[in-house]
Amino acid sequence: RAKEKGKNNIQLFSEDMAERSRKRLEIERSLRHAIERNEFFLEYQPQIDLGSHTLIGVEALIRWRHGGKTIPPLDFIPIAEETRLIITIGEWVVKEACRQIKVWDRNGLSPFTVSVNISARHFLDPNMVIRLHSIIQDAEVDPRRLCLEITEGAMEDIDNTMTMLQELEELGFRTSIDDFGTGFSSLSHLKRFPLHELKIDRSFVDGIIDDQDDRAITSTIISMAGNLELSVVAEGIETTEQLQELHGMGCQIGQGYYFSKPLTADRFNEWLSNRKSQT
Ligand code: C2E
Ligand code: MG
Ligand code: MG
Ligand code: MG
């Protein structure tokens, strides 16, 4: 009987696997048409100066409207990363961010930075820099308005990363390490790389009040960023306590639900004008 039961389990297991790979294939197939069908859009989450409470940037986060639902990036970005689709998507994001920057500029909104997420897979593409450069040139956007967020995973190939970062630096792009502290960047490389910013991962901010280790890691990242002359952004701030604690540790910039969730461009514009009318 035990043997039979085991067999059933295996069968269930493989049905589950089959179902999952069917879903995957379906997502991959739909993803291929998502751009031409206009199914992607960006949401923007404000980044706030913790000292002056002014808006200094937004992070652009991709959304996929598909089959009546909005699919979050974690459900499709990993699938896109297994193919060249991630490159097409990454370029679409930069184009769309540039288009939005021009709209904000025409409406006389102050020139804040727009951060975009660049997948590690995309970052390792030798044509990435030249392609991004031509996108922003076509859009007539100053590269200093864009900050490219990469993860520590993109930094594994040291020589390649160095070359890419130097090229981006020469062209005037800003660069940031996202989810900092969750990977294993070597600190000696960090010192040599031409970077502008570190983003403290949300998991540390989450534990900053109750967890000694998270506090220690957060405060170490903040002082290290200071010593390396990098800006530091805390992501995932949800409470006043976290905000005060981070500000007390010397963190300059914050992002999180405490200030605002990611918003569509229209909602973001409303958010901006509400703030203006309050001050
Ligand atoms: P990320 O770049 O670290 O983005 C921050 C994520 O945290 C976003 O989730 C954001 O909505 C969420 N978040 C912000 N503040 C808070 C908070 O106070 N509390 C909580 N619980 N969450 C908060 P989202 O939009 O679902 O994106 C998840 C991840 O997907 C991103 O993490 C990024 O790695 C990836 N992603 C998003 N957009 C893109 C994109 O355009 N290209 C690529 N390659 N990856 C993207
Ligand atoms: Mg990010
Ligand atoms: Mg992040
Ligand atoms: Mg994160």
Short mmCIF file of C-alpha atoms and ligand atoms in Angstrom, two decimals:
data_model
loop_
_atom_site.label_atom_id
_atom_site.label_comp_id
_atom_site.label_asym_id
_atom_site.label_seq_id
_atom_site.Cartn_x
_atom_site.Cartn_y
_atom_site.Cartn_z
CA ARG A 1 0.00 0.00 0.00
CA ALA A 2 2.81 2.31 0.87
CA LYS A 3 4.27 1.70 -2.54
CA GLU A 4 0.96 2.49 -4.20
CA LYS A 5 0.60 5.67 -2.18
CA GLY A 6 4.07 6.73 -3.19
CA LYS A 7 3.17 6.21 -6.81
CA ASN A 8 0.08 8.38 -6.40
CA ASN A 9 2.15 11.10 -4.85
CA ILE A 10 4.54 11.05 -7.73
CA GLN A 11 1.65 11.26 -10.13
CA LEU A 12 0.15 14.22 -8.25
CA PHE A 13 3.53 15.84 -8.14
CA SER A 14 4.10 15.52 -11.86
CA GLU A 15 0.60 16.76 -12.66
CA ASP A 16 1.38 19.79 -10.57
CA MET A 17 4.65 20.25 -12.45
CA ALA A 18 2.89 19.86 -15.77
CA GLU A 19 0.29 22.42 -14.74
CA ARG A 20 2.99 24.82 -13.69
CA SER A 21 5.01 24.46 -16.86
CA ARG A 22 1.81 24.93 -18.88
CA LYS A 23 1.18 28.20 -17.01
CA ARG A 24 4.74 29.28 -17.61
CA LEU A 25 4.55 28.60 -21.31
CA GLU A 26 1.30 30.50 -21.46
CA ILE A 27 2.81 33.50 -19.67
CA GLU A 28 5.83 33.39 -21.94
CA ARG A 29 3.64 33.29 -25.04
CA SER A 30 1.46 36.19 -23.87
CA LEU A 31 4.51 38.17 -22.80
CA ARG A 32 5.77 38.12 -26.38
CA HIS A 33 2.75 40.14 -27.45
CA ALA A 34 2.43 42.34 -24.39
CA ILE A 35 4.29 45.31 -25.86
CA GLU A 36 2.49 45.45 -29.23
CA ARG A 37 -0.81 45.01 -27.39
CA ASN A 38 0.04 47.89 -25.10
CA GLU A 39 -0.41 45.79 -21.97
CA PHE A 40 2.50 47.15 -19.92
CA PHE A 41 2.38 50.33 -17.92
CA LEU A 42 4.54 51.92 -15.26
CA GLU A 43 3.70 52.96 -11.74
CA TYR A 44 5.80 55.51 -9.92
CA GLN A 45 6.73 55.47 -6.25
CA PRO A 46 8.02 58.71 -4.68
CA GLN A 47 11.46 58.93 -3.11
CA ILE A 48 11.58 61.54 -0.36
CA ASP A 49 14.41 63.49 1.24
CA LEU A 50 14.06 62.55 4.91
CA GLY A 51 15.48 65.86 6.09
CA SER A 52 13.54 68.37 3.99
CA HIS A 53 10.60 66.11 3.06
CA THR A 54 10.96 67.13 -0.58
CA LEU A 55 10.42 64.82 -3.51
CA ILE A 56 13.71 63.93 -5.11
CA GLY A 57 12.81 61.09 -7.39
CA VAL A 58 10.47 58.27 -8.27
CA GLU A 59 11.05 54.59 -8.90
CA ALA A 60 9.31 53.27 -12.02
CA LEU A 61 7.79 49.81 -11.48
CA ILE A 62 6.37 47.78 -14.31
CA ARG A 63 2.81 46.38 -14.35
CA TRP A 64 1.20 44.01 -16.84
CA ARG A 65 -2.49 44.35 -17.58
CA HIS A 66 -3.45 40.98 -19.00
CA GLY A 67 -6.68 38.99 -19.19
CA GLY A 68 -8.56 41.44 -16.99
CA LYS A 69 -5.96 41.33 -14.22
CA THR A 70 -2.85 43.28 -13.31
CA ILE A 71 0.01 40.84 -12.98
CA PRO A 72 2.79 41.85 -10.56
CA PRO A 73 6.39 41.88 -11.84
CA LEU A 74 7.51 38.98 -9.67
CA ASP A 75 5.08 36.74 -11.59
CA PHE A 76 6.53 37.51 -15.01
CA ILE A 77 9.96 39.18 -14.77
CA PRO A 78 11.68 35.89 -13.74
CA ILE A 79 10.13 34.19 -16.78
CA ALA A 80 11.18 37.04 -19.08
CA GLU A 81 14.68 36.75 -17.61
CA GLU A 82 15.01 33.26 -19.02
CA THR A 83 14.75 34.65 -22.54
CA ARG A 84 15.77 37.76 -24.43
CA LEU A 85 12.35 39.16 -23.62
CA ILE A 86 13.85 40.78 -20.54
CA ILE A 87 15.93 42.97 -22.83
CA THR A 88 12.92 44.05 -24.90
CA ILE A 89 11.02 44.76 -21.68
CA GLY A 90 13.92 46.66 -20.13
CA GLU A 91 14.19 48.87 -23.20
CA TRP A 92 10.44 49.46 -23.21
CA VAL A 93 10.64 50.60 -19.57
CA VAL A 94 13.40 53.10 -20.31
CA LYS A 95 11.52 54.45 -23.35
CA GLU A 96 8.30 54.81 -21.39
CA ALA A 97 10.11 56.48 -18.47
CA CYS A 98 11.65 58.97 -20.94
CA ARG A 99 8.27 59.69 -22.49
CA GLN A 100 6.86 60.37 -19.02
CA ILE A 101 9.80 62.60 -18.08
CA LYS A 102 9.06 64.74 -21.14
CA VAL A 103 5.40 65.02 -20.12
CA TRP A 104 6.34 66.06 -16.57
CA ASP A 105 8.83 68.57 -17.95
CA ARG A 106 6.27 70.09 -20.32
CA ASN A 107 3.94 70.51 -17.35
CA GLY A 108 6.62 72.37 -15.46
CA LEU A 109 7.06 69.84 -12.66
CA SER A 110 10.41 70.01 -10.93
CA PRO A 111 13.11 67.85 -12.52
CA PHE A 112 13.24 64.80 -10.29
CA THR A 113 15.11 61.59 -11.09
CA VAL A 114 13.39 58.48 -12.41
CA SER A 115 14.88 55.17 -11.27
CA VAL A 116 14.37 52.13 -13.45
CA ASN A 117 15.13 48.51 -12.64
CA ILE A 118 17.59 46.80 -14.95
CA SER A 119 17.69 43.02 -14.67
CA ALA A 120 21.08 41.39 -14.05
CA ARG A 121 20.58 39.44 -17.26
CA HIS A 122 20.06 42.66 -19.21
CA PHE A 123 23.02 44.33 -17.53
CA LEU A 124 25.29 41.60 -18.84
CA ASP A 125 24.23 42.25 -22.44
CA PRO A 126 27.20 43.86 -24.22
CA ASN A 127 24.90 46.13 -26.26
CA MET A 128 22.99 47.43 -23.27
CA VAL A 129 24.82 50.73 -22.80
CA ILE A 130 24.79 51.77 -26.43
CA ARG A 131 21.10 50.82 -26.79
CA LEU A 132 20.06 52.74 -23.67
CA HIS A 133 22.08 55.70 -24.81
CA SER A 134 20.36 55.78 -28.18
CA ILE A 135 16.95 55.48 -26.51
CA ILE A 136 17.51 58.53 -24.32
CA GLN A 137 19.08 60.47 -27.19
CA ASP A 138 16.05 59.80 -29.40
CA ALA A 139 13.84 60.87 -26.51
CA GLU A 140 16.00 63.96 -25.89
CA VAL A 141 16.23 63.23 -22.18
CA ASP A 142 19.25 64.16 -20.10
CA PRO A 143 20.83 60.89 -18.85
CA ARG A 144 21.24 62.48 -15.40
CA ARG A 145 17.49 62.27 -15.03
CA LEU A 146 17.68 58.47 -15.04
CA CYS A 147 19.03 56.19 -12.36
CA LEU A 148 19.62 52.56 -13.29
CA GLU A 149 18.94 50.17 -10.40
CA ILE A 150 20.88 46.94 -10.63
CA THR A 151 21.15 44.13 -8.13
CA GLU A 152 24.24 42.56 -6.68
CA GLY A 153 23.63 39.63 -9.04
CA ALA A 154 24.70 41.89 -11.91
CA MET A 155 28.06 42.46 -10.27
CA GLU A 156 29.40 38.93 -10.35
CA ASP A 157 31.51 39.38 -13.45
CA ILE A 158 33.76 42.09 -12.03
CA ASP A 159 35.53 43.15 -15.23
CA ASN A 160 32.34 43.34 -17.21
CA THR A 161 30.54 45.24 -14.46
CA MET A 162 33.40 47.70 -14.21
CA THR A 163 33.35 48.37 -17.95
CA MET A 164 29.58 48.81 -18.07
CA LEU A 165 29.54 51.12 -15.04
CA GLN A 166 32.35 53.24 -16.44
CA GLU A 167 30.56 53.62 -19.76
CA LEU A 168 27.32 54.56 -18.02
CA GLU A 169 29.19 57.04 -15.84
CA GLU A 170 30.80 58.68 -18.88
CA LEU A 171 27.43 59.05 -20.55
CA GLY A 172 25.99 60.64 -17.40
CA PHE A 173 23.61 57.94 -16.14
CA ARG A 174 23.20 57.51 -12.41
CA THR A 175 23.50 53.99 -11.02
CA SER A 176 22.23 52.34 -7.87
CA ILE A 177 22.53 48.96 -6.20
CA ASP A 178 19.06 47.68 -5.40
CA ASP A 179 18.18 45.35 -2.49
CA PHE A 180 21.60 46.08 -1.07
CA GLY A 181 22.71 43.69 1.65
CA THR A 182 20.89 40.64 0.32
CA GLY A 183 23.62 39.59 -2.11
CA PHE A 184 27.30 39.33 -1.46
CA SER A 185 28.99 42.29 -3.11
CA SER A 186 32.59 42.49 -2.21
CA LEU A 187 33.20 45.72 -0.35
CA SER A 188 36.53 46.27 -2.10
CA HIS A 189 34.78 46.26 -5.47
CA LEU A 190 32.13 48.57 -4.20
CA LYS A 191 34.84 51.10 -3.54
CA ARG A 192 36.22 50.87 -7.09
CA PHE A 193 32.94 50.86 -9.00
CA PRO A 194 31.64 54.23 -10.21
CA LEU A 195 28.26 54.11 -8.46
CA HIS A 196 25.93 56.77 -7.09
CA GLU A 197 23.58 55.09 -4.66
CA LEU A 198 22.81 52.11 -2.44
CA LYS A 199 19.26 51.02 -1.69
CA ILE A 200 18.87 49.27 1.64
CA ASP A 201 16.70 46.20 1.16
CA ARG A 202 13.20 46.32 2.59
CA SER A 203 13.83 43.24 4.73
CA PHE A 204 16.26 45.23 6.91
CA VAL A 205 13.98 48.27 7.17
CA ASP A 206 11.22 45.87 8.19
CA GLY A 207 13.20 44.70 11.21
CA ILE A 208 14.79 47.99 12.15
CA ILE A 209 12.69 48.54 15.28
CA ASP A 210 12.60 45.01 16.71
CA ASP A 211 15.61 43.18 15.39
CA GLN A 212 19.11 43.99 16.65
CA ASP A 213 20.78 42.42 13.59
CA ASP A 214 18.66 44.36 11.13
CA ARG A 215 19.42 47.57 13.02
CA ALA A 216 23.13 46.87 12.97
CA ILE A 217 23.18 45.99 9.28
CA THR A 218 21.13 49.06 8.36
CA SER A 219 23.28 51.44 10.31
CA THR A 220 26.44 49.86 8.89
CA ILE A 221 25.18 50.26 5.32
CA ILE A 222 24.30 53.90 5.99
CA SER A 223 27.70 54.80 7.39
CA MET A 224 29.50 52.84 4.71
CA ALA A 225 27.54 54.65 1.99
CA GLY A 226 28.55 57.92 3.64
CA ASN A 227 32.21 56.97 3.66
CA LEU A 228 32.08 55.92 0.02
CA GLU A 229 30.22 59.14 -0.85
CA LEU A 230 27.19 57.28 -2.13
CA SER A 231 23.61 58.35 -1.51
CA VAL A 232 21.55 55.91 0.45
CA VAL A 233 17.85 55.13 -0.01
CA ALA A 234 15.84 53.06 2.45
CA GLU A 235 13.10 51.06 0.73
CA GLY A 236 9.86 49.81 2.26
CA ILE A 237 9.36 52.46 4.97
CA GLU A 238 5.90 51.88 6.38
CA THR A 239 5.84 53.58 9.81
CA THR A 240 6.82 56.84 11.51
CA GLU A 241 9.07 54.86 13.89
CA GLN A 242 11.05 53.38 11.01
CA LEU A 243 11.29 56.79 9.38
CA GLN A 244 12.59 58.47 12.55
CA GLU A 245 15.02 55.66 13.25
CA LEU A 246 16.46 55.79 9.71
CA HIS A 247 16.72 59.55 9.75
CA GLY A 248 18.48 59.33 13.10
CA MET A 249 21.00 56.89 11.61
CA GLY A 250 21.80 59.43 8.90
CA CYS A 251 19.81 57.94 6.02
CA GLN A 252 19.05 60.69 3.48
CA ILE A 253 16.32 59.28 1.28
CA GLY A 254 13.30 57.06 1.86
CA GLN A 255 10.70 55.24 -0.16
CA GLY A 256 7.74 53.18 1.02
CA TYR A 257 4.03 52.94 1.72
CA TYR A 258 4.48 55.48 4.54
CA PHE A 259 4.88 58.14 1.84
CA SER A 260 2.96 56.49 -0.97
CA LYS A 261 2.36 53.22 -2.77
CA PRO A 262 3.47 53.09 -6.40
CA LEU A 263 0.98 55.20 -8.40
CA THR A 264 -0.05 55.44 -12.04
CA ALA A 265 1.15 58.65 -13.71
CA ASP A 266 -2.29 60.24 -13.27
CA ARG A 267 -2.52 59.35 -9.59
CA PHE A 268 1.05 60.48 -9.06
CA ASN A 269 0.21 63.89 -10.56
CA GLU A 270 -2.73 64.17 -8.12
CA TRP A 271 -0.47 63.16 -5.25
CA LEU A 272 2.00 65.87 -6.29
CA SER A 273 -0.59 68.62 -6.50
CA ASN A 274 -2.11 67.62 -3.14
CA ARG A 275 1.31 67.95 -1.57
CA LYS A 276 1.90 71.31 -3.23
CA SER A 277 -1.40 72.65 -1.92
CA GLN A 278 -0.49 71.52 1.62
CA THR A 279 2.76 73.44 1.78
P1 C2E B 1 12.31 46.46 -6.14
O1 C2E B 1 12.99 47.12 -7.28
O2 C2E B 1 13.09 46.24 -4.91
O3 C2E B 1 11.02 47.36 -5.89
C1 C2E B 1 10.45 47.59 -4.64
C2 C2E B 1 9.22 46.74 -4.43
O4 C2E B 1 8.74 46.95 -3.10
C3 C2E B 1 8.03 47.09 -5.34
O5 C2E B 1 7.29 45.91 -5.58
C4 C2E B 1 7.23 48.04 -4.46
O6 C2E B 1 5.87 48.11 -4.82
C5 C2E B 1 7.41 47.39 -3.11
N1 C2E B 1 7.26 48.34 -1.99
C6 C2E B 1 7.57 49.65 -1.97
N2 C2E B 1 7.33 50.19 -0.75
C7 C2E B 1 6.86 49.20 0.01
C8 C2E B 1 6.43 49.14 1.39
O7 C2E B 1 6.45 50.13 2.14
N3 C2E B 1 6.01 47.93 1.84
C9 C2E B 1 5.96 46.82 1.04
N4 C2E B 1 5.52 45.68 1.57
N5 C2E B 1 6.37 46.85 -0.26
C10 C2E B 1 6.81 48.02 -0.76
P2 C2E B 1 6.84 45.48 -7.04
O8 C2E B 1 6.40 46.68 -7.81
O9 C2E B 1 5.91 44.33 -6.90
O10 C2E B 1 8.19 44.98 -7.70
C11 C2E B 1 8.86 43.86 -7.22
C12 C2E B 1 10.19 43.68 -7.89
O11 C2E B 1 10.03 43.41 -9.30
C13 C2E B 1 11.07 44.93 -7.85
O12 C2E B 1 11.72 45.04 -6.60
C14 C2E B 1 12.02 44.64 -8.99
O13 C2E B 1 13.03 43.75 -8.59
C15 C2E B 1 11.12 43.94 -9.99
N6 C2E B 1 10.67 44.93 -10.98
C16 C2E B 1 9.67 45.85 -10.90
N7 C2E B 1 9.59 46.59 -12.03
C17 C2E B 1 10.60 46.14 -12.83
C18 C2E B 1 11.06 46.51 -14.15
O14 C2E B 1 10.56 47.44 -14.78
N8 C2E B 1 12.12 45.79 -14.65
C19 C2E B 1 12.72 44.79 -13.95
N9 C2E B 1 13.76 44.13 -14.52
N10 C2E B 1 12.32 44.42 -12.72
C20 C2E B 1 11.28 45.09 -12.17
MG MG B 2 14.16 48.72 -7.53
MG MG B 3 14.64 47.18 -4.11
MG MG B 4 13.43 44.78 -2.68
#
